[in-house]
Amino acid sequence: MSMLPADPAPDEQPPVQVRVLAVPKGGASADEYEDAATAQVDTWPVRTAVADGATESVFAREWANLLVEGVTDGPITPTALVNELPTWQAAWAARRDEQAAAAPWYVQAKAEEGAFATLLGFELCADGQWRAVGVGDCVLLHLRDGGIRGTWPVETPEDFTNRPALLPSRPRSDALVQNACRATTGEWQVGDGFLLATDAVAAWLLRSQERSKSPVAPADARTWSLEDFRNAVATARSEGTLHNDDSTLLVLEIAAPLDDSASA
């Protein structure tokens, strides 16, 4: 009889550090930012997520926030996403009704169409495995030894389209959501890093990886502060290498545990 590997004891689990780097689109205020990101790192499994609200819809920011909060509240699997989506949709409808009541009639009419967003959820398991689930073109980059070990679900800048799959805030066919939802798994080791990026940032980083003389490489993000990110985004937008869109990057680092004996 096969046995599942036991999770390491809490003192054997490596420290995980997460930071969120976010910049609204050029010319927009922070209130107009429609991406979302969150992380749960206090207990294992570690769960993180990013979402990109579709600008064409109203209350997209609220929908993106509900998605990242919801997907990190339990196992990150396609089944969990599909099963919990109605709960998130009901929460969005309640917020929509409250906000639309004080909005002009045309906002109320647009709200009836619902909001849309892409979503990427990531789960780091204590047994050395990781898994991700996504709808649309938010991208996961797995970094190791100064380079990219893998990307998902997009591998090249040419893979991006103007019509990514989107999660709707209004109920739709379960089959449509199931067909749009993708999942993947992999293995991690101490020292690895993971980037969760919304589409504009992901395309920019992947293009930079392909350019031999690019001033930016995906591995650079492992050391970026928010100020570094803002400066890099501003430069890339002015050069035309980064699309002017909300730019969000969640950086996750798996550090080596402290050696208590060395500090004794």
PDB file of C-alpha atoms in Angstrom:
ATOM      1  CA  MET A   1       0.000   0.000   0.000  1.00  0.00           C
ATOM      2  CA  SER A   2       1.456   3.370  -1.021  1.00  0.00           C
ATOM      3  CA  MET A   3       1.689   6.114   1.541  1.00  0.00           C
ATOM      4  CA  LEU A   4       1.389   9.838   0.912  1.00  0.00           C
ATOM      5  CA  PRO A   5       4.457  11.811   2.054  1.00  0.00           C
ATOM      6  CA  ALA A   6       3.958  13.504   5.398  1.00  0.00           C
ATOM      7  CA  ASP A   7       4.159  17.272   5.536  1.00  0.00           C
ATOM      8  CA  PRO A   8       7.332  18.526   7.213  1.00  0.00           C
ATOM      9  CA  ALA A   9       7.091  19.699  10.790  1.00  0.00           C
ATOM     10  CA  PRO A  10       6.492  23.474  11.120  1.00  0.00           C
ATOM     11  CA  ASP A  11      10.136  24.121  12.114  1.00  0.00           C
ATOM     12  CA  GLU A  12      11.324  22.261   8.980  1.00  0.00           C
ATOM     13  CA  GLN A  13       9.316  24.330   6.516  1.00  0.00           C
ATOM     14  CA  PRO A  14      11.341  27.034   4.763  1.00  0.00           C
ATOM     15  CA  PRO A  15      10.388  30.672   5.239  1.00  0.00           C
ATOM     16  CA  VAL A  16       8.284  32.110   2.408  1.00  0.00           C
ATOM     17  CA  GLN A  17       8.374  35.818   1.635  1.00  0.00           C
ATOM     18  CA  VAL A  18       5.805  37.528  -0.580  1.00  0.00           C
ATOM     19  CA  ARG A  19       5.504  41.082  -1.780  1.00  0.00           C
ATOM     20  CA  VAL A  20       3.036  42.681  -4.171  1.00  0.00           C
ATOM     21  CA  LEU A  21       4.233  45.304  -6.655  1.00  0.00           C
ATOM     22  CA  ALA A  22       1.407  47.270  -8.256  1.00  0.00           C
ATOM     23  CA  VAL A  23       1.192  50.355 -10.479  1.00  0.00           C
ATOM     24  CA  PRO A  24      -2.043  51.674 -12.076  1.00  0.00           C
ATOM     25  CA  LYS A  25      -2.135  52.429 -15.775  1.00  0.00           C
ATOM     26  CA  GLY A  26      -0.506  55.700 -16.799  1.00  0.00           C
ATOM     27  CA  GLY A  27      -2.817  58.668 -16.358  1.00  0.00           C
ATOM     28  CA  ALA A  28      -5.056  56.778 -13.918  1.00  0.00           C
ATOM     29  CA  SER A  29      -5.394  57.175 -10.179  1.00  0.00           C
ATOM     30  CA  ALA A  30      -4.995  54.440  -7.596  1.00  0.00           C
ATOM     31  CA  ASP A  31      -8.805  54.369  -7.292  1.00  0.00           C
ATOM     32  CA  GLU A  32      -9.004  53.319 -10.954  1.00  0.00           C
ATOM     33  CA  TYR A  33      -6.668  50.352 -10.514  1.00  0.00           C
ATOM     34  CA  GLU A  34      -8.609  47.171 -11.436  1.00  0.00           C
ATOM     35  CA  ASP A  35      -6.111  44.380 -10.717  1.00  0.00           C
ATOM     36  CA  ALA A  36      -5.975  42.514  -7.419  1.00  0.00           C
ATOM     37  CA  ALA A  37      -3.461  40.367  -5.547  1.00  0.00           C
ATOM     38  CA  THR A  38      -3.328  38.610  -2.210  1.00  0.00           C
ATOM     39  CA  ALA A  39      -1.237  36.084  -0.292  1.00  0.00           C
ATOM     40  CA  GLN A  40      -1.706  33.761   2.669  1.00  0.00           C
ATOM     41  CA  VAL A  41       1.738  32.866   4.007  1.00  0.00           C
ATOM     42  CA  ASP A  42       1.174  32.345   7.738  1.00  0.00           C
ATOM     43  CA  THR A  43       0.348  28.644   7.406  1.00  0.00           C
ATOM     44  CA  TRP A  44       1.003  25.871   4.918  1.00  0.00           C
ATOM     45  CA  PRO A  45       0.002  25.383   2.204  1.00  0.00           C
ATOM     46  CA  VAL A  46       0.967  28.898   1.142  1.00  0.00           C
ATOM     47  CA  ARG A  47      -1.610  30.367  -1.229  1.00  0.00           C
ATOM     48  CA  THR A  48      -1.372  33.424  -3.477  1.00  0.00           C
ATOM     49  CA  ALA A  49      -3.387  34.845  -6.368  1.00  0.00           C
ATOM     50  CA  VAL A  50      -3.587  37.702  -8.855  1.00  0.00           C
ATOM     51  CA  ALA A  51      -6.549  38.820 -10.959  1.00  0.00           C
ATOM     52  CA  ASP A  52      -7.018  41.339 -13.755  1.00  0.00           C
ATOM     53  CA  GLY A  53     -10.402  43.030 -13.955  1.00  0.00           C
ATOM     54  CA  ALA A  54     -11.652  43.772 -17.478  1.00  0.00           C
ATOM     55  CA  THR A  55     -11.789  47.526 -17.992  1.00  0.00           C
ATOM     56  CA  GLU A  56     -14.810  47.258 -20.295  1.00  0.00           C
ATOM     57  CA  SER A  57     -16.980  46.106 -17.380  1.00  0.00           C
ATOM     58  CA  VAL A  58     -18.052  48.068 -14.296  1.00  0.00           C
ATOM     59  CA  PHE A  59     -17.130  47.163 -10.729  1.00  0.00           C
ATOM     60  CA  ALA A  60     -14.336  45.017 -12.174  1.00  0.00           C
ATOM     61  CA  ARG A  61     -12.038  45.944  -9.299  1.00  0.00           C
ATOM     62  CA  GLU A  62     -14.511  44.535  -6.788  1.00  0.00           C
ATOM     63  CA  TRP A  63     -14.810  41.342  -8.825  1.00  0.00           C
ATOM     64  CA  ALA A  64     -11.033  40.914  -9.076  1.00  0.00           C
ATOM     65  CA  ASN A  65     -10.701  41.336  -5.307  1.00  0.00           C
ATOM     66  CA  LEU A  66     -13.443  38.793  -4.609  1.00  0.00           C
ATOM     67  CA  LEU A  67     -11.723  36.286  -6.879  1.00  0.00           C
ATOM     68  CA  VAL A  68      -8.286  36.480  -5.253  1.00  0.00           C
ATOM     69  CA  GLU A  69      -9.783  36.408  -1.761  1.00  0.00           C
ATOM     70  CA  GLY A  70     -12.010  33.461  -2.641  1.00  0.00           C
ATOM     71  CA  VAL A  71      -9.508  31.287  -4.472  1.00  0.00           C
ATOM     72  CA  THR A  72      -6.936  31.524  -1.664  1.00  0.00           C
ATOM     73  CA  ASP A  73      -9.481  30.579   0.991  1.00  0.00           C
ATOM     74  CA  GLY A  74      -9.251  26.858   0.206  1.00  0.00           C
ATOM     75  CA  PRO A  75      -7.539  24.276  -2.007  1.00  0.00           C
ATOM     76  CA  ILE A  76      -6.466  25.738  -5.336  1.00  0.00           C
ATOM     77  CA  THR A  77      -7.937  23.281  -7.808  1.00  0.00           C
ATOM     78  CA  PRO A  78     -10.304  23.525 -10.797  1.00  0.00           C
ATOM     79  CA  THR A  79     -13.000  21.671  -8.854  1.00  0.00           C
ATOM     80  CA  ALA A  80     -12.805  24.086  -5.925  1.00  0.00           C
ATOM     81  CA  LEU A  81     -12.898  27.084  -8.271  1.00  0.00           C
ATOM     82  CA  VAL A  82     -15.977  25.858 -10.137  1.00  0.00           C
ATOM     83  CA  ASN A  83     -17.758  24.890  -6.914  1.00  0.00           C
ATOM     84  CA  GLU A  84     -17.062  28.189  -5.148  1.00  0.00           C
ATOM     85  CA  LEU A  85     -17.697  30.505  -8.099  1.00  0.00           C
ATOM     86  CA  PRO A  86     -21.445  30.885  -7.357  1.00  0.00           C
ATOM     87  CA  THR A  87     -20.593  32.065  -3.826  1.00  0.00           C
ATOM     88  CA  TRP A  88     -18.248  34.714  -5.199  1.00  0.00           C
ATOM     89  CA  GLN A  89     -20.829  35.756  -7.792  1.00  0.00           C
ATOM     90  CA  ALA A  90     -23.477  36.192  -5.106  1.00  0.00           C
ATOM     91  CA  ALA A  91     -21.099  38.350  -3.061  1.00  0.00           C
ATOM     92  CA  TRP A  92     -20.372  40.504  -6.118  1.00  0.00           C
ATOM     93  CA  ALA A  93     -24.083  40.927  -6.848  1.00  0.00           C
ATOM     94  CA  ALA A  94     -24.670  42.167  -3.301  1.00  0.00           C
ATOM     95  CA  ARG A  95     -21.850  44.704  -3.586  1.00  0.00           C
ATOM     96  CA  ARG A  96     -23.021  45.728  -7.061  1.00  0.00           C
ATOM     97  CA  ASP A  97     -26.556  46.428  -5.867  1.00  0.00           C
ATOM     98  CA  GLU A  98     -25.251  48.530  -3.002  1.00  0.00           C
ATOM     99  CA  GLN A  99     -22.887  50.586  -5.154  1.00  0.00           C
ATOM    100  CA  ALA A 100     -25.160  50.879  -8.189  1.00  0.00           C
ATOM    101  CA  ALA A 101     -27.980  52.299  -6.095  1.00  0.00           C
ATOM    102  CA  ALA A 102     -26.085  55.588  -5.836  1.00  0.00           C
ATOM    103  CA  ALA A 103     -24.712  55.509  -9.407  1.00  0.00           C
ATOM    104  CA  PRO A 104     -26.132  57.106 -12.583  1.00  0.00           C
ATOM    105  CA  TRP A 105     -28.642  55.062 -14.584  1.00  0.00           C
ATOM    106  CA  TYR A 106     -26.126  54.159 -17.282  1.00  0.00           C
ATOM    107  CA  VAL A 107     -23.774  52.671 -14.676  1.00  0.00           C
ATOM    108  CA  GLN A 108     -26.676  50.654 -13.282  1.00  0.00           C
ATOM    109  CA  ALA A 109     -27.489  49.391 -16.777  1.00  0.00           C
ATOM    110  CA  LYS A 110     -23.857  48.418 -17.395  1.00  0.00           C
ATOM    111  CA  ALA A 111     -23.714  46.678 -14.027  1.00  0.00           C
ATOM    112  CA  GLU A 112     -26.507  44.359 -15.125  1.00  0.00           C
ATOM    113  CA  GLU A 113     -24.114  42.933 -17.719  1.00  0.00           C
ATOM    114  CA  GLY A 114     -21.726  41.876 -14.965  1.00  0.00           C
ATOM    115  CA  ALA A 115     -17.992  42.185 -14.482  1.00  0.00           C
ATOM    116  CA  PHE A 116     -15.212  40.002 -15.877  1.00  0.00           C
ATOM    117  CA  ALA A 117     -11.654  39.156 -14.838  1.00  0.00           C
ATOM    118  CA  THR A 118      -8.786  36.781 -15.441  1.00  0.00           C
ATOM    119  CA  LEU A 119      -7.453  34.863 -12.444  1.00  0.00           C
ATOM    120  CA  LEU A 120      -4.338  32.928 -11.418  1.00  0.00           C
ATOM    121  CA  GLY A 121      -4.194  31.035  -8.136  1.00  0.00           C
ATOM    122  CA  PHE A 122      -1.019  29.407  -6.826  1.00  0.00           C
ATOM    123  CA  GLU A 123      -0.510  26.961  -3.970  1.00  0.00           C
ATOM    124  CA  LEU A 124       2.842  25.997  -2.464  1.00  0.00           C
ATOM    125  CA  CYS A 125       2.561  22.678  -0.633  1.00  0.00           C
ATOM    126  CA  ALA A 126       4.871  21.596   2.183  1.00  0.00           C
ATOM    127  CA  ASP A 127       5.645  18.246   0.498  1.00  0.00           C
ATOM    128  CA  GLY A 128       7.711  19.924  -2.229  1.00  0.00           C
ATOM    129  CA  GLN A 129       4.895  20.238  -4.754  1.00  0.00           C
ATOM    130  CA  TRP A 130       3.161  23.296  -6.103  1.00  0.00           C
ATOM    131  CA  ARG A 131       0.005  23.692  -8.134  1.00  0.00           C
ATOM    132  CA  ALA A 132      -1.727  26.458  -9.997  1.00  0.00           C
ATOM    133  CA  VAL A 133      -5.135  27.076 -11.503  1.00  0.00           C
ATOM    134  CA  GLY A 134      -6.041  29.828 -13.914  1.00  0.00           C
ATOM    135  CA  VAL A 135      -8.591  31.342 -16.254  1.00  0.00           C
ATOM    136  CA  GLY A 136      -7.176  33.736 -18.825  1.00  0.00           C
ATOM    137  CA  ASP A 137      -3.704  35.149 -19.315  1.00  0.00           C
ATOM    138  CA  CYS A 138      -2.253  35.974 -15.921  1.00  0.00           C
ATOM    139  CA  VAL A 139       1.098  34.157 -15.922  1.00  0.00           C
ATOM    140  CA  LEU A 140       3.168  32.136 -13.459  1.00  0.00           C
ATOM    141  CA  LEU A 141       6.956  32.260 -13.857  1.00  0.00           C
ATOM    142  CA  HIS A 142       9.075  29.730 -11.943  1.00  0.00           C
ATOM    143  CA  LEU A 143      12.589  31.052 -11.327  1.00  0.00           C
ATOM    144  CA  ARG A 144      15.694  29.096 -10.357  1.00  0.00           C
ATOM    145  CA  ASP A 145      19.440  29.759 -10.500  1.00  0.00           C
ATOM    146  CA  GLY A 146      19.079  33.164 -12.106  1.00  0.00           C
ATOM    147  CA  GLY A 147      16.804  32.066 -14.949  1.00  0.00           C
ATOM    148  CA  ILE A 148      13.312  30.929 -15.867  1.00  0.00           C
ATOM    149  CA  ARG A 149      12.614  27.270 -15.145  1.00  0.00           C
ATOM    150  CA  GLY A 150       9.135  27.458 -16.678  1.00  0.00           C
ATOM    151  CA  THR A 151       6.133  29.674 -17.428  1.00  0.00           C
ATOM    152  CA  TRP A 152       2.409  28.897 -17.421  1.00  0.00           C
ATOM    153  CA  PRO A 153      -0.053  29.058 -19.123  1.00  0.00           C
ATOM    154  CA  VAL A 154       1.701  31.374 -21.596  1.00  0.00           C
ATOM    155  CA  GLU A 155       5.230  30.660 -22.804  1.00  0.00           C
ATOM    156  CA  THR A 156       5.989  33.438 -25.329  1.00  0.00           C
ATOM    157  CA  PRO A 157       4.834  37.041 -25.851  1.00  0.00           C
ATOM    158  CA  GLU A 158       3.171  35.938 -29.098  1.00  0.00           C
ATOM    159  CA  ASP A 159       0.812  33.668 -27.142  1.00  0.00           C
ATOM    160  CA  PHE A 160      -1.111  36.627 -25.724  1.00  0.00           C
ATOM    161  CA  THR A 161      -4.355  37.612 -27.443  1.00  0.00           C
ATOM    162  CA  ASN A 162      -6.889  40.415 -27.085  1.00  0.00           C
ATOM    163  CA  ARG A 163      -9.588  37.923 -26.093  1.00  0.00           C
ATOM    164  CA  PRO A 164      -8.447  35.881 -23.084  1.00  0.00           C
ATOM    165  CA  ALA A 165     -10.863  33.639 -21.223  1.00  0.00           C
ATOM    166  CA  LEU A 166     -12.625  35.529 -18.435  1.00  0.00           C
ATOM    167  CA  LEU A 167     -14.474  34.616 -15.262  1.00  0.00           C
ATOM    168  CA  PRO A 168     -17.932  36.242 -15.206  1.00  0.00           C
ATOM    169  CA  SER A 169     -19.533  37.770 -12.132  1.00  0.00           C
ATOM    170  CA  ARG A 170     -22.958  36.685 -13.363  1.00  0.00           C
ATOM    171  CA  PRO A 171     -23.875  32.986 -13.411  1.00  0.00           C
ATOM    172  CA  ARG A 172     -23.050  31.208 -16.647  1.00  0.00           C
ATOM    173  CA  SER A 173     -22.903  27.589 -17.726  1.00  0.00           C
ATOM    174  CA  ASP A 174     -20.657  25.479 -15.485  1.00  0.00           C
ATOM    175  CA  ALA A 175     -19.359  23.787 -18.629  1.00  0.00           C
ATOM    176  CA  LEU A 176     -18.098  27.115 -20.004  1.00  0.00           C
ATOM    177  CA  VAL A 177     -16.192  27.833 -16.798  1.00  0.00           C
ATOM    178  CA  GLN A 178     -14.808  24.285 -16.626  1.00  0.00           C
ATOM    179  CA  ASN A 179     -13.570  24.501 -20.216  1.00  0.00           C
ATOM    180  CA  ALA A 180     -11.862  27.837 -19.534  1.00  0.00           C
ATOM    181  CA  CYS A 181     -10.209  26.675 -16.303  1.00  0.00           C
ATOM    182  CA  ARG A 182      -6.713  25.197 -16.573  1.00  0.00           C
ATOM    183  CA  ALA A 183      -4.381  23.682 -14.017  1.00  0.00           C
ATOM    184  CA  THR A 184      -0.774  22.592 -13.675  1.00  0.00           C
ATOM    185  CA  THR A 185       1.592  21.227 -11.035  1.00  0.00           C
ATOM    186  CA  GLY A 186       5.323  21.124 -10.391  1.00  0.00           C
ATOM    187  CA  GLU A 187       8.065  20.749  -7.796  1.00  0.00           C
ATOM    188  CA  TRP A 188       9.851  23.433  -5.841  1.00  0.00           C
ATOM    189  CA  GLN A 189      13.093  23.579  -3.905  1.00  0.00           C
ATOM    190  CA  VAL A 190      14.624  25.993  -1.428  1.00  0.00           C
ATOM    191  CA  GLY A 191      15.961  29.043  -3.250  1.00  0.00           C
ATOM    192  CA  ASP A 192      13.264  29.039  -5.934  1.00  0.00           C
ATOM    193  CA  GLY A 193      11.197  32.093  -6.739  1.00  0.00           C
ATOM    194  CA  PHE A 194       7.786  32.454  -8.335  1.00  0.00           C
ATOM    195  CA  LEU A 195       6.265  35.459 -10.096  1.00  0.00           C
ATOM    196  CA  LEU A 196       2.515  35.866 -10.599  1.00  0.00           C
ATOM    197  CA  ALA A 197       1.978  38.584 -13.201  1.00  0.00           C
ATOM    198  CA  THR A 198      -0.996  40.161 -14.914  1.00  0.00           C
ATOM    199  CA  ASP A 199      -0.850  40.070 -18.703  1.00  0.00           C
ATOM    200  CA  ALA A 200       0.886  43.356 -19.496  1.00  0.00           C
ATOM    201  CA  VAL A 201       3.711  42.694 -17.025  1.00  0.00           C
ATOM    202  CA  ALA A 202       4.039  39.056 -18.071  1.00  0.00           C
ATOM    203  CA  ALA A 203       4.326  39.933 -21.761  1.00  0.00           C
ATOM    204  CA  TRP A 204       6.916  42.601 -20.959  1.00  0.00           C
ATOM    205  CA  LEU A 205       9.046  40.229 -18.881  1.00  0.00           C
ATOM    206  CA  LEU A 206       8.868  37.474 -21.496  1.00  0.00           C
ATOM    207  CA  ARG A 207       9.852  39.909 -24.260  1.00  0.00           C
ATOM    208  CA  SER A 208      12.734  41.110 -22.090  1.00  0.00           C
ATOM    209  CA  GLN A 209      13.881  37.514 -21.661  1.00  0.00           C
ATOM    210  CA  GLU A 210      14.084  37.128 -25.442  1.00  0.00           C
ATOM    211  CA  ARG A 211      16.125  40.327 -25.951  1.00  0.00           C
ATOM    212  CA  SER A 212      19.807  39.683 -25.341  1.00  0.00           C
ATOM    213  CA  LYS A 213      20.527  43.336 -24.515  1.00  0.00           C
ATOM    214  CA  SER A 214      17.367  44.083 -22.556  1.00  0.00           C
ATOM    215  CA  PRO A 215      18.005  46.144 -19.396  1.00  0.00           C
ATOM    216  CA  VAL A 216      15.384  44.047 -17.585  1.00  0.00           C
ATOM    217  CA  ALA A 217      15.256  40.295 -16.960  1.00  0.00           C
ATOM    218  CA  PRO A 218      12.541  38.352 -15.097  1.00  0.00           C
ATOM    219  CA  ALA A 219      15.037  37.345 -12.394  1.00  0.00           C
ATOM    220  CA  ASP A 220      15.564  41.049 -11.617  1.00  0.00           C
ATOM    221  CA  ALA A 221      12.093  41.117 -10.068  1.00  0.00           C
ATOM    222  CA  ARG A 222      13.375  39.018  -7.184  1.00  0.00           C
ATOM    223  CA  THR A 223      15.191  42.072  -5.826  1.00  0.00           C
ATOM    224  CA  TRP A 224      12.767  44.828  -6.840  1.00  0.00           C
ATOM    225  CA  SER A 225      11.261  47.148  -4.288  1.00  0.00           C
ATOM    226  CA  LEU A 226       8.027  48.934  -5.119  1.00  0.00           C
ATOM    227  CA  GLU A 227      10.060  51.990  -6.136  1.00  0.00           C
ATOM    228  CA  ASP A 228      12.245  49.834  -8.410  1.00  0.00           C
ATOM    229  CA  PHE A 229       9.122  48.402 -10.023  1.00  0.00           C
ATOM    230  CA  ARG A 230       7.559  51.818 -10.529  1.00  0.00           C
ATOM    231  CA  ASN A 231      10.729  53.090 -12.185  1.00  0.00           C
ATOM    232  CA  ALA A 232      11.055  50.024 -14.419  1.00  0.00           C
ATOM    233  CA  VAL A 233       7.391  50.274 -15.442  1.00  0.00           C
ATOM    234  CA  ALA A 234       7.660  53.991 -16.207  1.00  0.00           C
ATOM    235  CA  THR A 235      10.772  53.435 -18.330  1.00  0.00           C
ATOM    236  CA  ALA A 236       9.259  50.497 -20.216  1.00  0.00           C
ATOM    237  CA  ARG A 237       6.035  52.378 -20.929  1.00  0.00           C
ATOM    238  CA  SER A 238       7.966  55.358 -22.271  1.00  0.00           C
ATOM    239  CA  GLU A 239      10.014  53.014 -24.486  1.00  0.00           C
ATOM    240  CA  GLY A 240       6.884  51.234 -25.710  1.00  0.00           C
ATOM    241  CA  THR A 241       7.963  47.820 -24.414  1.00  0.00           C
ATOM    242  CA  LEU A 242       5.209  47.674 -21.771  1.00  0.00           C
ATOM    243  CA  HIS A 243       1.545  48.161 -22.655  1.00  0.00           C
ATOM    244  CA  ASN A 244      -0.101  50.965 -20.686  1.00  0.00           C
ATOM    245  CA  ASP A 245      -2.296  48.874 -18.434  1.00  0.00           C
ATOM    246  CA  ASP A 246      -2.601  48.183 -14.728  1.00  0.00           C
ATOM    247  CA  SER A 247       0.662  46.442 -13.858  1.00  0.00           C
ATOM    248  CA  THR A 248       0.767  43.875 -11.068  1.00  0.00           C
ATOM    249  CA  LEU A 249       3.521  41.500  -9.998  1.00  0.00           C
ATOM    250  CA  LEU A 250       3.415  39.208  -6.974  1.00  0.00           C
ATOM    251  CA  VAL A 251       6.885  37.961  -5.991  1.00  0.00           C
ATOM    252  CA  LEU A 252       7.200  34.804  -3.871  1.00  0.00           C
ATOM    253  CA  GLU A 253      10.562  33.690  -2.487  1.00  0.00           C
ATOM    254  CA  ILE A 254      11.380  30.366  -0.792  1.00  0.00           C
ATOM    255  CA  ALA A 255      14.271  31.035   1.565  1.00  0.00           C
ATOM    256  CA  ALA A 256      16.534  28.615   3.394  1.00  0.00           C
ATOM    257  CA  PRO A 257      15.561  28.054   7.058  1.00  0.00           C
ATOM    258  CA  LEU A 258      17.735  29.735   9.633  1.00  0.00           C
ATOM    259  CA  ASP A 259      20.390  27.481  11.118  1.00  0.00           C
ATOM    260  CA  ASP A 260      19.910  27.870  14.861  1.00  0.00           C
ATOM    261  CA  SER A 261      23.136  26.028  15.593  1.00  0.00           C
ATOM    262  CA  ALA A 262      25.137  28.539  13.559  1.00  0.00           C
ATOM    263  CA  SER A 263      23.786  31.460  15.544  1.00  0.00           C
ATOM    264  CA  ALA A 264      24.136  29.790  18.941  1.00  0.00           C
TER     265      ALA A 264
END
